[in-house]
Coordinates of C-alpha atoms in Angstrom, one line a residue:
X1 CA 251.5 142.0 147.5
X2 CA 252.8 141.7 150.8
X3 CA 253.5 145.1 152.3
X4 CA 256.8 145.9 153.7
X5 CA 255.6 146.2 157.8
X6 CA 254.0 142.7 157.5
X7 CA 257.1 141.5 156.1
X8 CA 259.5 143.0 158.6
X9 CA 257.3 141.7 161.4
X10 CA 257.2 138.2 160.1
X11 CA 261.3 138.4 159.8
X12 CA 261.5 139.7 163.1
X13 CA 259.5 137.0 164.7
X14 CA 261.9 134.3 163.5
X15 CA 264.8 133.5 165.8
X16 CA 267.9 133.8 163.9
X17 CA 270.3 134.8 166.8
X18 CA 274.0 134.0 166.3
X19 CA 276.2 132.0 168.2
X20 CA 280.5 132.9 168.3
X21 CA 280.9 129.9 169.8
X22 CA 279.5 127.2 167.5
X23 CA 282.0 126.0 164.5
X24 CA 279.1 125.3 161.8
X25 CA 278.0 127.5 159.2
X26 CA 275.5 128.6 159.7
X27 CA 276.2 128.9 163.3
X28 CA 272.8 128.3 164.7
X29 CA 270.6 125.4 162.2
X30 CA 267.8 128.1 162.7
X31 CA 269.3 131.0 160.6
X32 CA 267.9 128.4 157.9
X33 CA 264.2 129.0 159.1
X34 CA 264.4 132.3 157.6
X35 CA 266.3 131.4 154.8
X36 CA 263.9 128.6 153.8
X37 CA 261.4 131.3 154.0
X38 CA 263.1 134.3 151.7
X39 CA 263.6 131.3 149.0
X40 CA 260.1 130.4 149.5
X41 CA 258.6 133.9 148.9
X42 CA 261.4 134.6 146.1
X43 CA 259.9 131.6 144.1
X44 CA 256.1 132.7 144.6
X45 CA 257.3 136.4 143.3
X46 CA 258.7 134.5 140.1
X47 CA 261.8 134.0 140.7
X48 CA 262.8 130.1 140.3
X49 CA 266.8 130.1 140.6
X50 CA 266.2 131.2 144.4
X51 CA 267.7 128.9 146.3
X52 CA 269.8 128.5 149.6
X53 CA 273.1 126.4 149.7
X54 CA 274.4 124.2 152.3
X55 CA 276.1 127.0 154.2
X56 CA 272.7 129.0 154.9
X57 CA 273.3 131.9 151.9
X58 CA 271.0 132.6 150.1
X59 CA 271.0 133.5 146.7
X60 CA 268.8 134.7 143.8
X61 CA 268.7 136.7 140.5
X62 CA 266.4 139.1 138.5
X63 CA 267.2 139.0 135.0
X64 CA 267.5 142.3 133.0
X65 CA 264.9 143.5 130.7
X66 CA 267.0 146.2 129.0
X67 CA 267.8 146.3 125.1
X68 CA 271.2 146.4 126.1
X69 CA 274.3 145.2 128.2
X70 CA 274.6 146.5 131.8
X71 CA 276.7 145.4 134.4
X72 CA 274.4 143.8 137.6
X73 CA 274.2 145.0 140.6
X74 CA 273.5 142.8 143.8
X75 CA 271.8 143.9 147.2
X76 CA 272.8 141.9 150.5
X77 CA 271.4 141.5 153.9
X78 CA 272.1 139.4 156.4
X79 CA 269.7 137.3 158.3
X80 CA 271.5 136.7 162.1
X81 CA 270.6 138.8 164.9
X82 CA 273.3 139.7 167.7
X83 CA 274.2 137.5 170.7
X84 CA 274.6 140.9 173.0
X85 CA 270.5 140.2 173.4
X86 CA 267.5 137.9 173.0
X87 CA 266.5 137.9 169.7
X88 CA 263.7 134.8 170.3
X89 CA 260.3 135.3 170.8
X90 CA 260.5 139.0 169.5
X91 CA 257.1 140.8 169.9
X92 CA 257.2 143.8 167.6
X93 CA 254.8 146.8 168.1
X94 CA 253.7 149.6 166.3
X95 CA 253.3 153.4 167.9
X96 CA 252.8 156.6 166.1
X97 CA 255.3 158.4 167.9
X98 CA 254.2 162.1 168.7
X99 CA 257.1 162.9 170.8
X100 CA 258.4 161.8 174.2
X101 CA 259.4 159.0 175.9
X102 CA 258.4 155.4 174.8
X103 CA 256.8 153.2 177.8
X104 CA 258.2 149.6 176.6
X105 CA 257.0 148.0 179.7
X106 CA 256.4 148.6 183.4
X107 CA 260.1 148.5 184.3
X108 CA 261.5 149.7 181.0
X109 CA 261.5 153.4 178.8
X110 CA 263.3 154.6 176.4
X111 CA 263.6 157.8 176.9
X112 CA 264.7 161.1 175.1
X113 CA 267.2 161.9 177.8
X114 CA 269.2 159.0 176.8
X115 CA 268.0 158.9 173.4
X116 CA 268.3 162.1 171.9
X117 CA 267.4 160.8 168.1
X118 CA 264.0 160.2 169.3
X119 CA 263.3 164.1 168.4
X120 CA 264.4 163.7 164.9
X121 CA 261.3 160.9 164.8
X122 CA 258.5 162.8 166.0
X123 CA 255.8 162.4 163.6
X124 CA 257.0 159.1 162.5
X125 CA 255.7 155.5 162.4
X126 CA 257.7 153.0 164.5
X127 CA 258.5 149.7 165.4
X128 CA 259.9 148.6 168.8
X129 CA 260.3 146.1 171.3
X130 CA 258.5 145.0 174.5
X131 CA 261.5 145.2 177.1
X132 CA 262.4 142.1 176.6
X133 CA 264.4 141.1 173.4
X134 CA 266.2 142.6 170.7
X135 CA 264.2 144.0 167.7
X136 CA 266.0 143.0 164.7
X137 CA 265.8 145.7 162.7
X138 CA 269.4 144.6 162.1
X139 CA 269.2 143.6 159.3
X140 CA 266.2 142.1 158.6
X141 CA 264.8 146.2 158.3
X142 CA 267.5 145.8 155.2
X143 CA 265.8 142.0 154.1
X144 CA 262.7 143.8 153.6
X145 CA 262.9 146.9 152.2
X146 CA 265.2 144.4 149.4
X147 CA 262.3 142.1 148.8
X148 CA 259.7 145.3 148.9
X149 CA 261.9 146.1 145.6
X150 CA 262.6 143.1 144.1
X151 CA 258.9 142.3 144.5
X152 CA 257.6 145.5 142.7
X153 CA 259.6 144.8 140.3
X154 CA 258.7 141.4 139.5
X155 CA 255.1 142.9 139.5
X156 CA 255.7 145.8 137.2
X157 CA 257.2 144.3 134.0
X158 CA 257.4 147.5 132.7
X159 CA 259.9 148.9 135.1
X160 CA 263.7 148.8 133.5
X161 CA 266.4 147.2 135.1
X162 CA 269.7 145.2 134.5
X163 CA 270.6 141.6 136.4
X164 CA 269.3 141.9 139.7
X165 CA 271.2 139.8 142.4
X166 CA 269.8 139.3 145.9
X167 CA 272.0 137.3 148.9
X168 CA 271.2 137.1 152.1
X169 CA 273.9 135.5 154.7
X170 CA 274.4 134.1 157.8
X171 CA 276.1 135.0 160.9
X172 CA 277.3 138.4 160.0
X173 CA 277.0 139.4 163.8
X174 CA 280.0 137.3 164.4
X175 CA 282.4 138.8 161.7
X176 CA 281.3 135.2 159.3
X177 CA 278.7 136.8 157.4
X178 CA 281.0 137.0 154.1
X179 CA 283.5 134.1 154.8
X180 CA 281.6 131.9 152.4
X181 CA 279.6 133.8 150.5
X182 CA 280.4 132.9 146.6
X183 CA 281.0 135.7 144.9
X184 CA 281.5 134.5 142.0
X185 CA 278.2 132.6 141.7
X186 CA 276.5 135.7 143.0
X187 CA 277.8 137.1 139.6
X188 CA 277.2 141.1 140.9
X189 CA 279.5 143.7 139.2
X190 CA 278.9 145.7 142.5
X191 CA 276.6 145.6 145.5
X192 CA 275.1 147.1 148.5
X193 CA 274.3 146.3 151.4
X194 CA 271.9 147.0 153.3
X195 CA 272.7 147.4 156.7
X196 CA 272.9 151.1 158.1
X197 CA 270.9 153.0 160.0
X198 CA 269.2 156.2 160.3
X199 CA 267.5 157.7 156.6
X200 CA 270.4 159.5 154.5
X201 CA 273.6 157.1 155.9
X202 CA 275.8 156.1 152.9
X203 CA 278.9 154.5 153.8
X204 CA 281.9 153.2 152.3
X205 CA 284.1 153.5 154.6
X206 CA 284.8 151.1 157.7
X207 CA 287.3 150.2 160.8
X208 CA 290.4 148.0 160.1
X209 CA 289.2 145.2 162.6
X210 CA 291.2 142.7 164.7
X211 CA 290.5 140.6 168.2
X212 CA 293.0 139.4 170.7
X213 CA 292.7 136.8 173.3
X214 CA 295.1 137.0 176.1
X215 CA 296.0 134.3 178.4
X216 CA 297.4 134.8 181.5
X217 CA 299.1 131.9 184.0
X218 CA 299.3 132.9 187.6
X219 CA 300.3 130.4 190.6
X220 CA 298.1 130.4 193.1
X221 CA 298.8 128.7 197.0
X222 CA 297.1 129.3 200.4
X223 CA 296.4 133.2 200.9
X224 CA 297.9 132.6 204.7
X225 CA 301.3 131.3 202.8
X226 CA 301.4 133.6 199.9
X227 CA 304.4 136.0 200.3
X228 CA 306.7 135.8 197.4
X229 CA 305.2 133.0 196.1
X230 CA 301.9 133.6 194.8
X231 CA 301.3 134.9 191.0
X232 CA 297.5 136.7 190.9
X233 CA 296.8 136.4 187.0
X234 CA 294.3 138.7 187.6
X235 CA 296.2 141.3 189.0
X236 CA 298.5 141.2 185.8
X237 CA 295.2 141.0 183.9
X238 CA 294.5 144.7 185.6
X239 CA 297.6 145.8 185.5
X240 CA 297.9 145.5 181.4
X241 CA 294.5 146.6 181.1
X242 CA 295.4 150.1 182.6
X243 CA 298.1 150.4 180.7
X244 CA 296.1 151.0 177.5
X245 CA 295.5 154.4 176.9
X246 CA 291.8 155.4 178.3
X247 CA 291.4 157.9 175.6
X248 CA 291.3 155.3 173.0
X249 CA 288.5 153.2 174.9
X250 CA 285.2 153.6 173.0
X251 CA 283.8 155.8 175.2
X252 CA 285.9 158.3 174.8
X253 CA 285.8 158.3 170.9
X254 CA 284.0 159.0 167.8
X255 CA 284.0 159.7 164.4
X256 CA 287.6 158.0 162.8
X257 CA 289.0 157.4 166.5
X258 CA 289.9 154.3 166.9
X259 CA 289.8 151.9 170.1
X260 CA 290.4 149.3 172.0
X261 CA 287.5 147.7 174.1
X262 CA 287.8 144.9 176.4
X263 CA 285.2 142.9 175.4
X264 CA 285.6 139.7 178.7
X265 CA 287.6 139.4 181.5
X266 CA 287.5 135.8 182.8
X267 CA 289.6 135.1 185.5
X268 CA 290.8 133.1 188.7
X269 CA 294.3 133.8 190.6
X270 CA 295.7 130.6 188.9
X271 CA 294.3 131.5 185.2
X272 CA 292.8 134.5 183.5
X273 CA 291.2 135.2 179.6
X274 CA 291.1 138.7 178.8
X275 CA 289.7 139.5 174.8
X276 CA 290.1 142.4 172.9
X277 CA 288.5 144.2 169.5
X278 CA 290.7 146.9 168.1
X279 CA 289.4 149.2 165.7
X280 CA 290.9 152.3 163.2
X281 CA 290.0 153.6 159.9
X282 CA 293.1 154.5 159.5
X283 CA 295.4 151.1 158.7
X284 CA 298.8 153.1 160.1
X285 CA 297.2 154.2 163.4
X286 CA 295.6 150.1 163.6
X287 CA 298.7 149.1 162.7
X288 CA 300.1 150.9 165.8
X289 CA 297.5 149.6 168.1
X290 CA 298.2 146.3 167.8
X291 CA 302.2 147.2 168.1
X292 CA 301.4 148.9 171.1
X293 CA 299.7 145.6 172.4
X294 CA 302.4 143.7 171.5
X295 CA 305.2 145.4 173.2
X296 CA 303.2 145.7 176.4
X297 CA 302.6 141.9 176.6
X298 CA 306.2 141.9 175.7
X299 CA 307.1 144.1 178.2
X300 CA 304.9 142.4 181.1
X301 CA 306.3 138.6 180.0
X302 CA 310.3 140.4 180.8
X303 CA 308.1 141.5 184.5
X304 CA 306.4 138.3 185.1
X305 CA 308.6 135.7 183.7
X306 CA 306.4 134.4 180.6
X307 CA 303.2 134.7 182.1
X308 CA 301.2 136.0 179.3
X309 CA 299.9 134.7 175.8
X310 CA 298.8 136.7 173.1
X311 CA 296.4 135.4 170.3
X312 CA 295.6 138.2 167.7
X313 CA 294.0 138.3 164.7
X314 CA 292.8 140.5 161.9
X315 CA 288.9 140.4 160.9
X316 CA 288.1 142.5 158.2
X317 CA 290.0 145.7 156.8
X318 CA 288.7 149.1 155.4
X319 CA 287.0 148.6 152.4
X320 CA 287.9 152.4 151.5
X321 CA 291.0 151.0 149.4
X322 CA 288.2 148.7 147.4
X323 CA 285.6 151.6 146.9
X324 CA 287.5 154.7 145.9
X325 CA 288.6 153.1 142.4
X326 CA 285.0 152.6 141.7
X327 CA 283.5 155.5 143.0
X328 CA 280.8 155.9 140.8
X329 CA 278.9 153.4 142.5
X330 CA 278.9 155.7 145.4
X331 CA 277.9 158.7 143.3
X332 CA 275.1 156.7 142.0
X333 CA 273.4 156.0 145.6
X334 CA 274.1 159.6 146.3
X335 CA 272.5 161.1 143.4
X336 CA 269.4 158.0 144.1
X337 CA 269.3 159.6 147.7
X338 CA 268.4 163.5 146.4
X339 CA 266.3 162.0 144.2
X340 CA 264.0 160.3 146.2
X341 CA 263.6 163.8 148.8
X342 CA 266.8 162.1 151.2
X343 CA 269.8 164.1 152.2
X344 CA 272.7 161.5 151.6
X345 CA 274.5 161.3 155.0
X346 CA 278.3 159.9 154.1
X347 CA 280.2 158.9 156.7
X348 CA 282.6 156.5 158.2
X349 CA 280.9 153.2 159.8
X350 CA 282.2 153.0 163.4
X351 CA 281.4 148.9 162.9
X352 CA 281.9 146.8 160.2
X353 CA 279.4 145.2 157.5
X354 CA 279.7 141.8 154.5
X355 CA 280.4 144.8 152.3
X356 CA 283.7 145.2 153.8
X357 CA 285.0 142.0 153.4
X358 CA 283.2 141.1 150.1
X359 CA 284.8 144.2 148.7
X360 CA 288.0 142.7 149.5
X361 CA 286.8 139.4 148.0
X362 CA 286.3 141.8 144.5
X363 CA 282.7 142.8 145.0
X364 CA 282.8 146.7 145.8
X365 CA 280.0 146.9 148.6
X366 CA 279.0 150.1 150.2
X367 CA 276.2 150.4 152.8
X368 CA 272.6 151.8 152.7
X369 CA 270.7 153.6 155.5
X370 CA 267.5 150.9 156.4
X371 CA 266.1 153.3 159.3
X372 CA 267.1 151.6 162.3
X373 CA 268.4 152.6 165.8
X374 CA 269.7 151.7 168.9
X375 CA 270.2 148.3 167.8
X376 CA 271.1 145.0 169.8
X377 CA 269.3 146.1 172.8
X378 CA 266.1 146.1 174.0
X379 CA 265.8 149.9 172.9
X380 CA 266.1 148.9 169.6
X381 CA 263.6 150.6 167.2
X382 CA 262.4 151.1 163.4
X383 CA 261.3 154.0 161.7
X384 CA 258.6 152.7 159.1
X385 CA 258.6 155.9 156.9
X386 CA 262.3 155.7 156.7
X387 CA 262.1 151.8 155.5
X388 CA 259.5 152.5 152.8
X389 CA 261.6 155.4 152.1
X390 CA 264.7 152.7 151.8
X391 CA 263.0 150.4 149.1
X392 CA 261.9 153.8 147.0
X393 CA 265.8 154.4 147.0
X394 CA 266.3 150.8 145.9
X395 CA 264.2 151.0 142.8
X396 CA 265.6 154.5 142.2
X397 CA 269.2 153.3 142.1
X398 CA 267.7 150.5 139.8
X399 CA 266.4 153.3 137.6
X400 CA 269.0 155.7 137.4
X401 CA 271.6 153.4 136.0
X402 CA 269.2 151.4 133.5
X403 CA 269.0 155.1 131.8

């Protein structure tokens, strides 16, 4: 059997990295690389419907061995890494971390002072980077702590268990990881993903999401002939920007706060692109934000004659709404968590995963801790013992509703 750490490291090493600003599905052809080889190792485990679809998903099922009917439950991770970094030619390594800072290279650390979780991993095995790329420990931490399962329990007929399903997707680092996912043919009753972080994070709750892209046309003549006739977009670009309130920058917030956060500001005097994410839990308050946003292009077009052009869109909504009538799914992974010696950790993710938006597609989805921190940076890091500790919870979710 292949253990877990060889199979994280094998993940990592492909380049899967996302790209927002290709149209295909998958958005980069080499999201498929890894696919081809999930399918390959789900068929050598036993499992001959695995098999990925023209999109890049992947998909597979276990099929019960109870003497009786059970609804199936699905696991889901996705297979992109984020643009923010360089996620090819990743170069994993191993330290048993006995405290202190971590010396990634000659001109990088990561250091307790601006890492204060590293003293909750003192004692612990982990993975990180060399300075130079990403890690990738999101998600493909959350691949292998799901195949780690699956795999013990195609080796151990004697464990119980209903209809396992297994999907992996594309491109969830650019909000498209669930946009074609089948649900349907995945044929789960409920999933999980697999896609949090530190041991003990169970989540099923997430930000309302939405992006808007705003265009602004300024006029632009000689400098030495500009009184009352030039228009600096730019300059309106600043001005709007300041007129959002700094307390709701992300920055400044935490827990259910909700933001805006500028995330490009493109610009000449003549023409300037300015895009925005806003987040809340809390659909009133998001509602609000993007009111706000609204009115203050609105306000600003009255001041500037037209200048600006607002482009905004929802992503994904809070799958709170989707969970709560099924909250026994979430009581499940809680009680799994004790179980298996792990403090369940619920809280709000400040992010968004596929589980919000396949809950909305009729698949309630919460989120399980894989033991990852820091991620999309070269800082990045893995703790091993919380992995292993992942795919234990896995099979103990498996086992506490085939009783």
């Amino acid at each position: 059997m292949i253990d877990i750490v060889d199979r994280f490291i094998e993940y990592a090493k492909i380049y899967t990295t996302s790209d927002e600003s290709s149209e295909t599905c998958p958005s980069t052809a080499r999201q498929k690389d890894l696919g081809n080889l999930l399918v390959k190792q789900l068929k050598e485990m036993g499992i001959d419907n695995a098999h990925m679809d023209e999109n890049g998903y992947v998909y597979a099922s276990l099929e019960s061995n109870l003497d009786r009917e059970s609804k199936s439950i699905g696991f889901i991770s996705h297979m992109d890494t984020a643009p923010d970094m360089s996620g090819e030619n990743v170069k994993p390594q191993i330290l048993e971390y006995k405290g202190g800072d971590i010396k990634l290279s000659d001109s990088v650390t990561t250091t307790v002072e601006d890492f204060p979780f590293l003293k909750d991993l003192e004692g612990q095995t982990l993975i990180h980077t060399d300075g130079t790329t990403l890690l990738g420990a999101d998600d493909k931490s959350g691949i292998a702590i799901i195949m780690d399962a699956v795999n013990k329990l195609c080796e151990n007929k004697d464990i119980k268990h209903p209809t396992i399903k297994i999907g992996f997707t594309p491109d969830e680092e650019i909000g498209r990881g669930a946009d074609l996912f089948d649900v349907e043919k995945f044929g789960a009753d409920f999933a999980y993903t697999l896609d949090g972080g530190p041991i003990g994070e169970l989540e099923y709750e997430n930000f309302n999401a939405a992006g808007a892209t705003i265009t602004i046309h300024g006029k632009n003549v000689h400098p030495g002939s500009a009184k009352n006739t030039m228009i600096n977009s730019q300059l309106i670009g600043m001005e709007l920007f300041n007129e959002l309130p700094v307390a709701q920058r992300p920055e400044h917030t935490e827990h259910y706060e909700g933001f805006y956060l500028l995330t490009s500001f493109e610009g000449t005097v003549e023409n300037t692109v300015m895009k925005f994410i806003i987040r809340d839990h809390d659909k009133k308050k998001f509602e609000e934000k993007k009111s706000y946003l609204e009115k203050l292009v609105e306000f600003l077009n009255v001041k500037y004659n037209n200048a600006i052009e607002l482009d905004m869109k929802d992503s994904y909504y809070n799958m709170k709404e989707k969970i709560e009538p099924v909250m026994e799914i979430v009581d499940l992974a809680y009680k799994s968590m004790e179980d298996v010696g792990v403090k369940p950790l619920v809280q709000p993710i400040r992010g968004g995963t596929d589980g919000a938006q396949l809950s909305y597609k009729g698949l309630p989805c919460p989120n399980i801790f894989t033991g990852g921190y820091a991620f999309h940076g070269k800082h990045e890091l893995l703790s091993i013992d919380q992995m292993k500790k992942a795919s234990d919870l896995v099979l103990k979710i498996i086992e506490n509703y085939s009783k």
